[in-house]
PDB file of C-alpha atoms in Angstrom:
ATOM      1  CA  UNK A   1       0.000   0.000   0.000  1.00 62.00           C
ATOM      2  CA  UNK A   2       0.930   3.668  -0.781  1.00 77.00           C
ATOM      3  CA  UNK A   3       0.764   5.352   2.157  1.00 90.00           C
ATOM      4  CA  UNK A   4       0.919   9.511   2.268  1.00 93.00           C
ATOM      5  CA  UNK A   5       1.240  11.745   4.738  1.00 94.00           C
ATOM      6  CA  UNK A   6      -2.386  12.029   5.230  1.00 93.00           C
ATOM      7  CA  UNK A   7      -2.549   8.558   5.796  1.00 94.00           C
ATOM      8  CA  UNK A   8      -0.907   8.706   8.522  1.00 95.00           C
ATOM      9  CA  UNK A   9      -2.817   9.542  12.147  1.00 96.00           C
ATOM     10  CA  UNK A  10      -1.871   9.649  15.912  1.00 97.00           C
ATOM     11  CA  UNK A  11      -2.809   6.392  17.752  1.00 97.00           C
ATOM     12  CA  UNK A  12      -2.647   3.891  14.484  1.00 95.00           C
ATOM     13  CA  UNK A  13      -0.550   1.057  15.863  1.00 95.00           C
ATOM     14  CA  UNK A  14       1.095  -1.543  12.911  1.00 93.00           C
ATOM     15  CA  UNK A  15       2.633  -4.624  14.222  1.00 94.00           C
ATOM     16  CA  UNK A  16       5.182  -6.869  12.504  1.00 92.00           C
ATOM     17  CA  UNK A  17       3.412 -10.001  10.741  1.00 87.00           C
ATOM     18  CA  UNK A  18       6.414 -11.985  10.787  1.00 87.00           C
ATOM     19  CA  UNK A  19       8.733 -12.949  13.868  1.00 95.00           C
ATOM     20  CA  UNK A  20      12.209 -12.950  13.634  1.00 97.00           C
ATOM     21  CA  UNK A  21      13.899 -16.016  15.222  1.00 98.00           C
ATOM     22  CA  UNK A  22      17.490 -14.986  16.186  1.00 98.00           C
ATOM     23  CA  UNK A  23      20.176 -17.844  16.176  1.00 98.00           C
ATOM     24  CA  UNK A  24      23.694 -17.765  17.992  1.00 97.00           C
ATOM     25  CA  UNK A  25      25.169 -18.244  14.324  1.00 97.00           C
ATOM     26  CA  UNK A  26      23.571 -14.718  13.773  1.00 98.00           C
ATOM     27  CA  UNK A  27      24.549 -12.655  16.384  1.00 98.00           C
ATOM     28  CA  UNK A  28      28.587 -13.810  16.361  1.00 97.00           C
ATOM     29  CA  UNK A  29      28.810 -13.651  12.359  1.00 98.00           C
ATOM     30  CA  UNK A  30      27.401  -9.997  12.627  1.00 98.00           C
ATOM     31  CA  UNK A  31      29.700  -9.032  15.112  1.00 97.00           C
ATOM     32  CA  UNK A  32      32.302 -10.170  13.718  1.00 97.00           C
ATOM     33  CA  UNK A  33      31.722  -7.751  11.052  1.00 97.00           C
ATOM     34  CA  UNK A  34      30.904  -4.647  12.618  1.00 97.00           C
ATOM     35  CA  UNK A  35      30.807  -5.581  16.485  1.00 95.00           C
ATOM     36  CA  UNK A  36      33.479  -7.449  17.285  1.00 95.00           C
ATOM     37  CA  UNK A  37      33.651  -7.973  21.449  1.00 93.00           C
ATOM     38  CA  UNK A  38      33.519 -11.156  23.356  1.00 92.00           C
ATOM     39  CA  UNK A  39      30.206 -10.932  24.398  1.00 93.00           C
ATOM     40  CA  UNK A  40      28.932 -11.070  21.029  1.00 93.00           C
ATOM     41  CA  UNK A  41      31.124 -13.044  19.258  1.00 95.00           C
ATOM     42  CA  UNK A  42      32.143 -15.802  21.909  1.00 93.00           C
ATOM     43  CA  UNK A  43      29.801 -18.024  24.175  1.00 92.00           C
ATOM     44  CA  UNK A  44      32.529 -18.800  26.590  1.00 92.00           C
ATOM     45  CA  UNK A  45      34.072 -15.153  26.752  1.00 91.00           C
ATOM     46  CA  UNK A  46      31.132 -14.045  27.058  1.00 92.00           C
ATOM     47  CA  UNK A  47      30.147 -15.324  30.413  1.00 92.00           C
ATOM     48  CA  UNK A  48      32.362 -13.983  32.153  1.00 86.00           C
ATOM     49  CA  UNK A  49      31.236 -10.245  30.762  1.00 85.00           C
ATOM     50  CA  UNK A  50      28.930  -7.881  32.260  1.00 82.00           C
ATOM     51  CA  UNK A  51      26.315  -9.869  29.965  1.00 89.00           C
ATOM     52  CA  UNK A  52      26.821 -12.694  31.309  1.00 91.00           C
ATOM     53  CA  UNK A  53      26.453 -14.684  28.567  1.00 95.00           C
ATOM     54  CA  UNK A  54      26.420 -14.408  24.741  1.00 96.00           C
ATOM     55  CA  UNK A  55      23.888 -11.060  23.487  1.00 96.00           C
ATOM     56  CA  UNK A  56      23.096  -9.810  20.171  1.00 97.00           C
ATOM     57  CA  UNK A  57      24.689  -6.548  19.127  1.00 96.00           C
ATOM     58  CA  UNK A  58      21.974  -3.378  19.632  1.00 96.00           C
ATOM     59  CA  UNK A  59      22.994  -2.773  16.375  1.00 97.00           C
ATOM     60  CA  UNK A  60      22.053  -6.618  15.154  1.00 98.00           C
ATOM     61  CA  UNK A  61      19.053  -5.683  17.300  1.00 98.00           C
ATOM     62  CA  UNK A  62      18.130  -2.531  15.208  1.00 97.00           C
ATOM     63  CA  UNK A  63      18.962  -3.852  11.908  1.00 98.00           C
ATOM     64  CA  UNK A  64      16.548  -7.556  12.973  1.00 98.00           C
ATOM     65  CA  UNK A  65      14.081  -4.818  13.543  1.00 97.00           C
ATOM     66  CA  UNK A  66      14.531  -2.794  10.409  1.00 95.00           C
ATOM     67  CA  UNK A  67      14.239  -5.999   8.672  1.00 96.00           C
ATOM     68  CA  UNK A  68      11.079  -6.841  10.308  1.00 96.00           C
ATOM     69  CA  UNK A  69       9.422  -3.496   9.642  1.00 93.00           C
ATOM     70  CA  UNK A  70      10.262  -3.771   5.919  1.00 92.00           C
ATOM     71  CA  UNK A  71       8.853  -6.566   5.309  1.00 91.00           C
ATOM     72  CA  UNK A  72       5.403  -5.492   7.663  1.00 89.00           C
ATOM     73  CA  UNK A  73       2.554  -3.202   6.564  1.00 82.00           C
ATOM     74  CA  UNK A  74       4.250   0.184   7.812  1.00 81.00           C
ATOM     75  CA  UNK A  75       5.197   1.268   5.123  1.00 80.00           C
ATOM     76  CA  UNK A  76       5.117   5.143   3.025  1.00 85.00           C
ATOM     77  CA  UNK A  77       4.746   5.889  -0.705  1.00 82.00           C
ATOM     78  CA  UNK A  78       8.572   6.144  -0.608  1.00 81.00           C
ATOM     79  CA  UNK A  79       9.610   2.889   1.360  1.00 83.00           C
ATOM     80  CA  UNK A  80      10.732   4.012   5.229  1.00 84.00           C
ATOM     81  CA  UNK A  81      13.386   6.688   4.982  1.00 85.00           C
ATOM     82  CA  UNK A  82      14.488   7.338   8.935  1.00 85.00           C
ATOM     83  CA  UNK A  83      15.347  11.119   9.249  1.00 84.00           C
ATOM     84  CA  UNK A  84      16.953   9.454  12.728  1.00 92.00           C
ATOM     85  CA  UNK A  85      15.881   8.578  16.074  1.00 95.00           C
ATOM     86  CA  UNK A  86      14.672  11.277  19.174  1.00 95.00           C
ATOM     87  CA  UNK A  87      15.698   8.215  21.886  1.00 96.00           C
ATOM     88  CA  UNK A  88      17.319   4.790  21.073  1.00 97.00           C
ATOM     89  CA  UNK A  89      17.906   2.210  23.779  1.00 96.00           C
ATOM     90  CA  UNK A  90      18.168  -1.113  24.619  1.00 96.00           C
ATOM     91  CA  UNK A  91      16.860  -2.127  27.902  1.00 95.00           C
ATOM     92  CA  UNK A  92      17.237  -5.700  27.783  1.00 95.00           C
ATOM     93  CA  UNK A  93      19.928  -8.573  25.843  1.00 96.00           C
ATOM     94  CA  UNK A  94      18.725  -9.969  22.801  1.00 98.00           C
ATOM     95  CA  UNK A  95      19.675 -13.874  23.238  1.00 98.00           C
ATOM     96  CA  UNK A  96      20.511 -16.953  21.063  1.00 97.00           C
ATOM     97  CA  UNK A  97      16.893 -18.423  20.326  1.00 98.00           C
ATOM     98  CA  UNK A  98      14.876 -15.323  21.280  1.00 98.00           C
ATOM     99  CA  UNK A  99      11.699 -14.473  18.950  1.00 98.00           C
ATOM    100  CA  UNK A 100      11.605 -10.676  17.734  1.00 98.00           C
ATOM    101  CA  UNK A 101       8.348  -8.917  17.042  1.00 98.00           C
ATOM    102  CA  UNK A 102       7.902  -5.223  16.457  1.00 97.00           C
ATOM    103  CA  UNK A 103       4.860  -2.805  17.419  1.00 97.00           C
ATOM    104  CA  UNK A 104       5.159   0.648  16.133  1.00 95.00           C
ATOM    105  CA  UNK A 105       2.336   3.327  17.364  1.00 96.00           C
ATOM    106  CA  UNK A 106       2.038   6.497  15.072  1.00 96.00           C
ATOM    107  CA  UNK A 107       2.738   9.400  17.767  1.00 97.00           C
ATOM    108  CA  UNK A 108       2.986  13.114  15.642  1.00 97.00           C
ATOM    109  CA  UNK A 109       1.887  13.873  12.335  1.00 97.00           C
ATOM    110  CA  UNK A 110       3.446  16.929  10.791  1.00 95.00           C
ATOM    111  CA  UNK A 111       3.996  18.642   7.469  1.00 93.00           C
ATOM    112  CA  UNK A 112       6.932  20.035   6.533  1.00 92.00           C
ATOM    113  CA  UNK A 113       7.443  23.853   6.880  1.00 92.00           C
ATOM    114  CA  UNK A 114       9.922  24.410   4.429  1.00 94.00           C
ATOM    115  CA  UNK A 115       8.748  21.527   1.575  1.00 92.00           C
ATOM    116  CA  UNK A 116       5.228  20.959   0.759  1.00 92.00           C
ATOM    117  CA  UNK A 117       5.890  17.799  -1.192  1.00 91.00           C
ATOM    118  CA  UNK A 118       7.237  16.000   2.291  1.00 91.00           C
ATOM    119  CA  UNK A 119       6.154  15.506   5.787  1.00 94.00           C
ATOM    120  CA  UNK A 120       7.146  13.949   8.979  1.00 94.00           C
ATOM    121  CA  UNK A 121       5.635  10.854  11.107  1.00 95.00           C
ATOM    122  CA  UNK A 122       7.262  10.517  14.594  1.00 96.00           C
ATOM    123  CA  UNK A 123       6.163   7.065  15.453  1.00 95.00           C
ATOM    124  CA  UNK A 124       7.434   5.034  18.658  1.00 97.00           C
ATOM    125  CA  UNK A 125       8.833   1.784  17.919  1.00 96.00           C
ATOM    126  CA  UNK A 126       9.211  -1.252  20.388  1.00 98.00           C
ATOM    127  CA  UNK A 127      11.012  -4.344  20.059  1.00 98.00           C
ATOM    128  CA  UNK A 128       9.532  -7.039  21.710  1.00 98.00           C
ATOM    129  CA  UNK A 129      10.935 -11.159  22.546  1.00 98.00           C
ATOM    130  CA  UNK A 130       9.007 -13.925  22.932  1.00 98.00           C
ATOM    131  CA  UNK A 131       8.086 -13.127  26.665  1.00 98.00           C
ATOM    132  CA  UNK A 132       6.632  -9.584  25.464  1.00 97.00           C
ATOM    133  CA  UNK A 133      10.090  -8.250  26.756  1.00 98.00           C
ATOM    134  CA  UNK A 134      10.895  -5.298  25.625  1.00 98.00           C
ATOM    135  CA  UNK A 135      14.753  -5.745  23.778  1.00 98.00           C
ATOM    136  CA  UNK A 136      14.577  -2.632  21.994  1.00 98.00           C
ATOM    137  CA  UNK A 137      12.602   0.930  22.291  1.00 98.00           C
ATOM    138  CA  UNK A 138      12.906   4.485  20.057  1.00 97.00           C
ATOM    139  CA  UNK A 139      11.487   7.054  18.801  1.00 97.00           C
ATOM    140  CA  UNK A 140      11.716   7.386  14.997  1.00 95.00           C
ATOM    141  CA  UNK A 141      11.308  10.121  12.867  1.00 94.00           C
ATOM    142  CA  UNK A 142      10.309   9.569   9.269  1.00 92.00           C
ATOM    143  CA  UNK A 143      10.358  10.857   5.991  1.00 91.00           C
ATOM    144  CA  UNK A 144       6.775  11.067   4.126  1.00 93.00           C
ATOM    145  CA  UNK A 145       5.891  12.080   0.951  1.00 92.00           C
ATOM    146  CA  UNK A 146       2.385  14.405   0.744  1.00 92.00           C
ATOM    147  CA  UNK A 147       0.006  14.064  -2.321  1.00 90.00           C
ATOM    148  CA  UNK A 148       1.073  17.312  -3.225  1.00 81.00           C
ATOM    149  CA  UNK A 149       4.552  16.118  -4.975  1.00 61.00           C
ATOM    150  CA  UNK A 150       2.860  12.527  -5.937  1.00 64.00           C
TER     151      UNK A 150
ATOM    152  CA  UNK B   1      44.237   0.474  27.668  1.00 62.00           C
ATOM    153  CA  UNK B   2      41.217  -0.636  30.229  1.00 77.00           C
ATOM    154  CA  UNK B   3      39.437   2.517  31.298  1.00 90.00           C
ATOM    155  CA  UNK B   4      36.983   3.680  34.334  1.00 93.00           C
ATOM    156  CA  UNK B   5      34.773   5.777  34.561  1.00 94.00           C
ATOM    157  CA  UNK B   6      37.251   8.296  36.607  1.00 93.00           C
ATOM    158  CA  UNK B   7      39.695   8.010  33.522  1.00 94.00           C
ATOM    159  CA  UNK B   8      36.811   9.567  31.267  1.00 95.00           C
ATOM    160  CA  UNK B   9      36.435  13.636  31.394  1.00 96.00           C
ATOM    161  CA  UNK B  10      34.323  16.072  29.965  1.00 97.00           C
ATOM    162  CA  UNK B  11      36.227  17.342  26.393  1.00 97.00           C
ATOM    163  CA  UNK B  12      38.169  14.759  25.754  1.00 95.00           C
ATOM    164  CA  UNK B  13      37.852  13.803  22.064  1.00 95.00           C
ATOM    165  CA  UNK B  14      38.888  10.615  20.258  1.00 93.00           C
ATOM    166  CA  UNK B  15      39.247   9.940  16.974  1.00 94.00           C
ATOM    167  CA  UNK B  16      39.220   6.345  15.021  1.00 93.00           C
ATOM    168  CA  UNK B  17      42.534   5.356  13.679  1.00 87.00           C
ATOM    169  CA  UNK B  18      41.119   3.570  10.734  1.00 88.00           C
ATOM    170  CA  UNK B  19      38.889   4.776   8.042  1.00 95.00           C
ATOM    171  CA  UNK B  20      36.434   2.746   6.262  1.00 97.00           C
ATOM    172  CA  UNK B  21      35.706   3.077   2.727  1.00 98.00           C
ATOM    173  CA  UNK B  22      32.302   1.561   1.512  1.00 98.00           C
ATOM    174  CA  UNK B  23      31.843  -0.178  -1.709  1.00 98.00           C
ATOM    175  CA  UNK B  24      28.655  -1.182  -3.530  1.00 97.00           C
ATOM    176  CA  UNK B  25      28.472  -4.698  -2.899  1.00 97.00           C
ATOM    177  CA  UNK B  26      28.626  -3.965   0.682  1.00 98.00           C
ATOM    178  CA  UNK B  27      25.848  -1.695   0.373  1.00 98.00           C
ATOM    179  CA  UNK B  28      23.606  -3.853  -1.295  1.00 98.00           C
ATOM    180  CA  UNK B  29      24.686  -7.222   0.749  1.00 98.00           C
ATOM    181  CA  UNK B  30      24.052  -5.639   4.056  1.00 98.00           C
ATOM    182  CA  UNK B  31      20.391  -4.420   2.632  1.00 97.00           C
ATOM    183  CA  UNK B  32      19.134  -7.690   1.170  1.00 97.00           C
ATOM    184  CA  UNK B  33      19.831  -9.107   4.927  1.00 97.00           C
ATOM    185  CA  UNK B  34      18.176  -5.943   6.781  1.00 97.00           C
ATOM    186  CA  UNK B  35      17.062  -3.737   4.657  1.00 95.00           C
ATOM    187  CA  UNK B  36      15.847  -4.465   0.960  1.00 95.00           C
ATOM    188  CA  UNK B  37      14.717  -1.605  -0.182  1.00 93.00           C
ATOM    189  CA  UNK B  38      15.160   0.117  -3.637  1.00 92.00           C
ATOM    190  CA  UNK B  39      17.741   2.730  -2.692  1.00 93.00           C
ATOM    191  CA  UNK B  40      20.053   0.585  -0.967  1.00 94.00           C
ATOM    192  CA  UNK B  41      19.897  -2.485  -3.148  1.00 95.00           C
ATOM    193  CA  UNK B  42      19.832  -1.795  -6.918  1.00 93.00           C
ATOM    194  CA  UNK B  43      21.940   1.180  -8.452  1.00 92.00           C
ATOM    195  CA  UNK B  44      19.134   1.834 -11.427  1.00 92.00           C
ATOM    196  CA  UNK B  45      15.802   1.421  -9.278  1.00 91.00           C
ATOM    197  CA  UNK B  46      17.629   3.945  -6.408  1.00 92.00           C
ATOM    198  CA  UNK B  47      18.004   6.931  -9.241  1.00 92.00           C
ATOM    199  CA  UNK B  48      14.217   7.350  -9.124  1.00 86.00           C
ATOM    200  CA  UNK B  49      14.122   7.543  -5.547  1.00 85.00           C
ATOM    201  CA  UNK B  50      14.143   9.829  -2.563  1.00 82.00           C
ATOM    202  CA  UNK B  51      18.127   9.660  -2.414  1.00 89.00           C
ATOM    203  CA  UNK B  52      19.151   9.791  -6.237  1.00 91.00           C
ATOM    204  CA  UNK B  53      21.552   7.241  -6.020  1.00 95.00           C
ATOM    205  CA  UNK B  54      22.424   4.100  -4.155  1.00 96.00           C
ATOM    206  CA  UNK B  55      22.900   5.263  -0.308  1.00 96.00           C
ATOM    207  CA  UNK B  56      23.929   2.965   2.190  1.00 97.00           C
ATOM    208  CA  UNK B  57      21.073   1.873   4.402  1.00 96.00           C
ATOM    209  CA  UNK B  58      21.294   3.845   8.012  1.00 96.00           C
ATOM    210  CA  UNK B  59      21.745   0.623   9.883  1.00 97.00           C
ATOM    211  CA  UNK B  60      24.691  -0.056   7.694  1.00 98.00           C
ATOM    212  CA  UNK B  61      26.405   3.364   8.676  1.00 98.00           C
ATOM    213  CA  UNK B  62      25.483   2.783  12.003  1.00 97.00           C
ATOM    214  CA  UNK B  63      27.094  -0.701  12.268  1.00 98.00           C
ATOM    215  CA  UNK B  64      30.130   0.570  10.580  1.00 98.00           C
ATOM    216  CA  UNK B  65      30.605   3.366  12.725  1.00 97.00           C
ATOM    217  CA  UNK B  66      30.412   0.935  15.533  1.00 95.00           C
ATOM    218  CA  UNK B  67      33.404  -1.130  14.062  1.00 96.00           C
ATOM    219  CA  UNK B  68      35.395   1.796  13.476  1.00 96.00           C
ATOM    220  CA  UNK B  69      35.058   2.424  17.429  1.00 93.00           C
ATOM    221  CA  UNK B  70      35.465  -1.240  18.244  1.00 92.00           C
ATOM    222  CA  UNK B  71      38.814  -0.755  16.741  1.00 91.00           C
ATOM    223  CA  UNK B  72      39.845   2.420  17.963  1.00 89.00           C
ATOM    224  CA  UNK B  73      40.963   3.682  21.192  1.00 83.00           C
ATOM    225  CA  UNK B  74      38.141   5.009  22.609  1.00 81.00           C
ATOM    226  CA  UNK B  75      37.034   1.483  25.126  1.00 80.00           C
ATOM    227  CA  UNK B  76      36.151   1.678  28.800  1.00 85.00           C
ATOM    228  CA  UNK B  77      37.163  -2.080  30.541  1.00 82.00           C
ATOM    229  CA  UNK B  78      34.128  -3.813  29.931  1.00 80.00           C
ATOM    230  CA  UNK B  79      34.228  -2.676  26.196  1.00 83.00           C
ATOM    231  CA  UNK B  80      31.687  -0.662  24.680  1.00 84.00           C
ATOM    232  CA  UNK B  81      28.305  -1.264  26.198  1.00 84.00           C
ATOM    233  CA  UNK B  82      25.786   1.136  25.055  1.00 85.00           C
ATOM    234  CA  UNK B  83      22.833   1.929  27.330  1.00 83.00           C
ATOM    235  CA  UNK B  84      21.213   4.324  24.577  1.00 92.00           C
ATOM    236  CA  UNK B  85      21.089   7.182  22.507  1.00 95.00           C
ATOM    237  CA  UNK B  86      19.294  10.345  23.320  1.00 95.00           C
ATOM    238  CA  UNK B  87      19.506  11.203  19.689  1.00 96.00           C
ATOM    239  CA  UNK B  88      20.509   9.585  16.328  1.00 97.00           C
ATOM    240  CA  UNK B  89      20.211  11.557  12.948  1.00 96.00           C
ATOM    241  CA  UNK B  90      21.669  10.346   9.310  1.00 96.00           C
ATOM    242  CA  UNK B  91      21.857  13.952   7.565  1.00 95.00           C
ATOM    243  CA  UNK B  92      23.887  13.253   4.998  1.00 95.00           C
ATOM    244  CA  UNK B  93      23.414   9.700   3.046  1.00 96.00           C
ATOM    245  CA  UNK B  94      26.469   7.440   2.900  1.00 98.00           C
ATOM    246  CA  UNK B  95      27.358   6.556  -1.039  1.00 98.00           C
ATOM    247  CA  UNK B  96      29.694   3.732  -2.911  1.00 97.00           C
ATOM    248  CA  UNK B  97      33.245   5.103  -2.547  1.00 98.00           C
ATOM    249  CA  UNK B  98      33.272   7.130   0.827  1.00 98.00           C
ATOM    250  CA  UNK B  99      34.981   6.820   3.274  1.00 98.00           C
ATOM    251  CA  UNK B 100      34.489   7.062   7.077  1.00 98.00           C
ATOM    252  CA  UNK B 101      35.460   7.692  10.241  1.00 98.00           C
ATOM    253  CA  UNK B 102      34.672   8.928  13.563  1.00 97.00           C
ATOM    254  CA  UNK B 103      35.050  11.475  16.411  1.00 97.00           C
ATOM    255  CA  UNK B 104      33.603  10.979  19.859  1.00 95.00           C
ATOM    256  CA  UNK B 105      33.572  13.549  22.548  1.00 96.00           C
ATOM    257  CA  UNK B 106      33.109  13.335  26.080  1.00 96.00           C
ATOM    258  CA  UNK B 107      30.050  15.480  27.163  1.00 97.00           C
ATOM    259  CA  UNK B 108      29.003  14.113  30.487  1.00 97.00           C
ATOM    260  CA  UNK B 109      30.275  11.448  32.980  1.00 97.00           C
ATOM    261  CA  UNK B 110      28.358  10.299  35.897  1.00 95.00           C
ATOM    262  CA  UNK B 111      28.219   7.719  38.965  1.00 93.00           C
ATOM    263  CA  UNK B 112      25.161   5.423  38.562  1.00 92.00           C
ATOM    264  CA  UNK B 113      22.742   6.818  41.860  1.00 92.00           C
ATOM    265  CA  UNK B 114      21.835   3.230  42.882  1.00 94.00           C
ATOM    266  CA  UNK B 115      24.992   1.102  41.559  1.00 92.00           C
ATOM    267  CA  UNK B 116      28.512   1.662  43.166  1.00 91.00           C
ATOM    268  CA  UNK B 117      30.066  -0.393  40.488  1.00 91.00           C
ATOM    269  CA  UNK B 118      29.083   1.003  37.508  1.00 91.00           C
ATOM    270  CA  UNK B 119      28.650   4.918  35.786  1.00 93.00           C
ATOM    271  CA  UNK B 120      27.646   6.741  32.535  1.00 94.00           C
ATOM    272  CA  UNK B 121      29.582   8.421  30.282  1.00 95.00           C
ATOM    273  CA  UNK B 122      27.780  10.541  27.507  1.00 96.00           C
ATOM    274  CA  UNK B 123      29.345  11.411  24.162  1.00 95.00           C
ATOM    275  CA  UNK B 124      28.577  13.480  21.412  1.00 97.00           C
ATOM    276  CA  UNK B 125      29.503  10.800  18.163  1.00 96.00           C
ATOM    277  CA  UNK B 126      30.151  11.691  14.849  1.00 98.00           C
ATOM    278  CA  UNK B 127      30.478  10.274  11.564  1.00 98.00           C
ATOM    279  CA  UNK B 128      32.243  12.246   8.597  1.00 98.00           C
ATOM    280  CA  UNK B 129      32.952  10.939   5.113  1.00 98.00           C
ATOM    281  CA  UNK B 130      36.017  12.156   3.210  1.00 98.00           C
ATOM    282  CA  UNK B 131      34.242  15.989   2.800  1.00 98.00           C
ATOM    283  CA  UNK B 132      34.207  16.527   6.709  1.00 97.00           C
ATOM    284  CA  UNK B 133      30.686  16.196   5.669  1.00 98.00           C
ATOM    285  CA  UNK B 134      28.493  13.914   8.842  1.00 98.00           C
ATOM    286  CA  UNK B 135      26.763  11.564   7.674  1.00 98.00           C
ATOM    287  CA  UNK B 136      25.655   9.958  11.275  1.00 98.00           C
ATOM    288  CA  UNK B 137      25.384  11.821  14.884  1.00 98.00           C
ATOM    289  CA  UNK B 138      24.328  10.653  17.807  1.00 97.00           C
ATOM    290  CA  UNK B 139      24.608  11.510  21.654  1.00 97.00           C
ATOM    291  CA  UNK B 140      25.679   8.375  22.976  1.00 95.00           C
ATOM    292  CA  UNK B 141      25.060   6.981  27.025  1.00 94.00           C
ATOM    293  CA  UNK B 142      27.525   4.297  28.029  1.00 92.00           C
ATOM    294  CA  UNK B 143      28.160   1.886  30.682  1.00 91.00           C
ATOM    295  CA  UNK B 144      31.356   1.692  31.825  1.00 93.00           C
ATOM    296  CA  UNK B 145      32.974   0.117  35.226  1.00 92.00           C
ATOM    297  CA  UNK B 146      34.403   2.026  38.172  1.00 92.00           C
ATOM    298  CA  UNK B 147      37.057   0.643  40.081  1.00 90.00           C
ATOM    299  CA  UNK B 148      35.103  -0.326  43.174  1.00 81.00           C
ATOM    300  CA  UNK B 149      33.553  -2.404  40.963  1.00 61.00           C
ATOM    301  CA  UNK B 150      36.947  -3.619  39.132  1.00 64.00           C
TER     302      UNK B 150
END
C-alpha cells in the first residue's frame, strides 16, 4: 500500500506479521563484522562479561528490527526513509533463540514547513521477545511524501 | 588500555585510527539481509528515488561506525556497552566510494545513583565521510565500570 502523509494519524498502531527467530550463528557472524567484542562473538568469553552470557549486538538488534518493519505493513509511498531517532535504547539482551516482534504506534503527524511535497511521522517503535520483553525501544522520525509532490 | 569511569572527562575527544571506505556490494549485501529496499539495493531502481543514487542503508552506517570504534581507542574495561542514545540523525546519506570515520567527545560522565560499580559516560559521536561532511550523529550513554567495581 501507498501510504501519504495524510494517511498517517496519531494512535494507528502496525505490528510486525512476521517474527524474527534470532540464532547464535547470527549474532557472532554480525559481530564479527561490525561488532566485534567477546560478548557477542564468543559463548565462553562471554560469560564472564557484564552480559553474562552471549547477546546480540543493539545494532544486530536494530537492523533484525529494520528488517522486520520492511517486510510489515508500515510502510510510506517512498519505502521508510528514517530522518533518525529522538531516543534509542536497549533495555534488555537480545539472546541466542529469542523471537523478535515489532509494534510501532504512530505518535505526531506533521507537514513540513519548508517543503510541501514531504512531511514527517514521529512514530514510537518497540522491540519485543518472545516473553513480550521489551529488547529494543525508540522514537523514529520519518520521511513522508504528501500528495502534493505525488 | 582498560578505562573507568574516573579516567573519562568532559572534552576529551577521540578519533578512530582507521577509516572505512564503503563499496557497492557492501551496500547492497548488508540491505538484502536488513534492509531491501530500492535505494540501498539496486543502483538503477535507487536513481528514481528519494536519495538519487544508491545510499547505504542507516543501519549499515550505524554498524560501521560501531566497528570503526570497536577498533579504535576510545574502550572503557568492559568494552563498549551502550545503554542508549538520546539522539541519532543520518543527515547526509552514505554513497559507494566514501569513506568514514569517527570522532567521539566526552560530554558528560556520571556515577550510577543506585549502583557503586558502575557509571555513565555521555558522548557526542560523529560520523564524517572524506568531505568533513556527517553523515551519522548521535549523543551516545555508556556503561562503563568504576574501580570499586573492578
Amino acid at each position: 500500500m501507498s501510504r501519504y502523509l495524510d494517511d498517517f494519524a496519531v494512535g494507528q498502531v502496525y505490528r510486525s506479521s512476521d517474527r524474527k527467530r534470532v540464532t547464535p550463528d547470527e549474532i557472532k557472524q554480525f559481530a564479527r563484522e561490525f561488532d566485534p567484542q567477546p560478548f557477542h562473538t564468543d559463548e565462553a568469553a562471554a560469560r564472564g562479561t557484564f552480559f553474562g552470557g552471549l547477546a546480540a549486538s543493539g545494532w544486530h538488534t536494530a537492523a533484525m528490527t529494520m528488517r522486520l518493519l520492511v517486510d510489515s505493513e508500515f510502510k510510506a509511498a517512498n519505502g521508510l526513509v528514517g530522518a533518525g531517532f529522538d531516543e534509542l535504547r536497549w533495555p534488555h539482551p537480545v539472546r541466542p533463540g529469542d523471537e523478535l516482534r515489532v509494534e510501532t504506534e504512530v505518535i505526531e503527524v506533521r507537514a513540513s514547513k519548508s517543503r510541501p511535497e514531504i512531511g514527517f511521522v514521529k512514530f514510537r517503535m518497540r522491540t519485543l521477545n518472545q516473553d513480550d520483553v521489551e529488547v529494543q525501544v525508540g522514537i523514529c522520525n520519518l520521511v513522508v511524501p504528501t500528495r502534493v509532490g505525488a
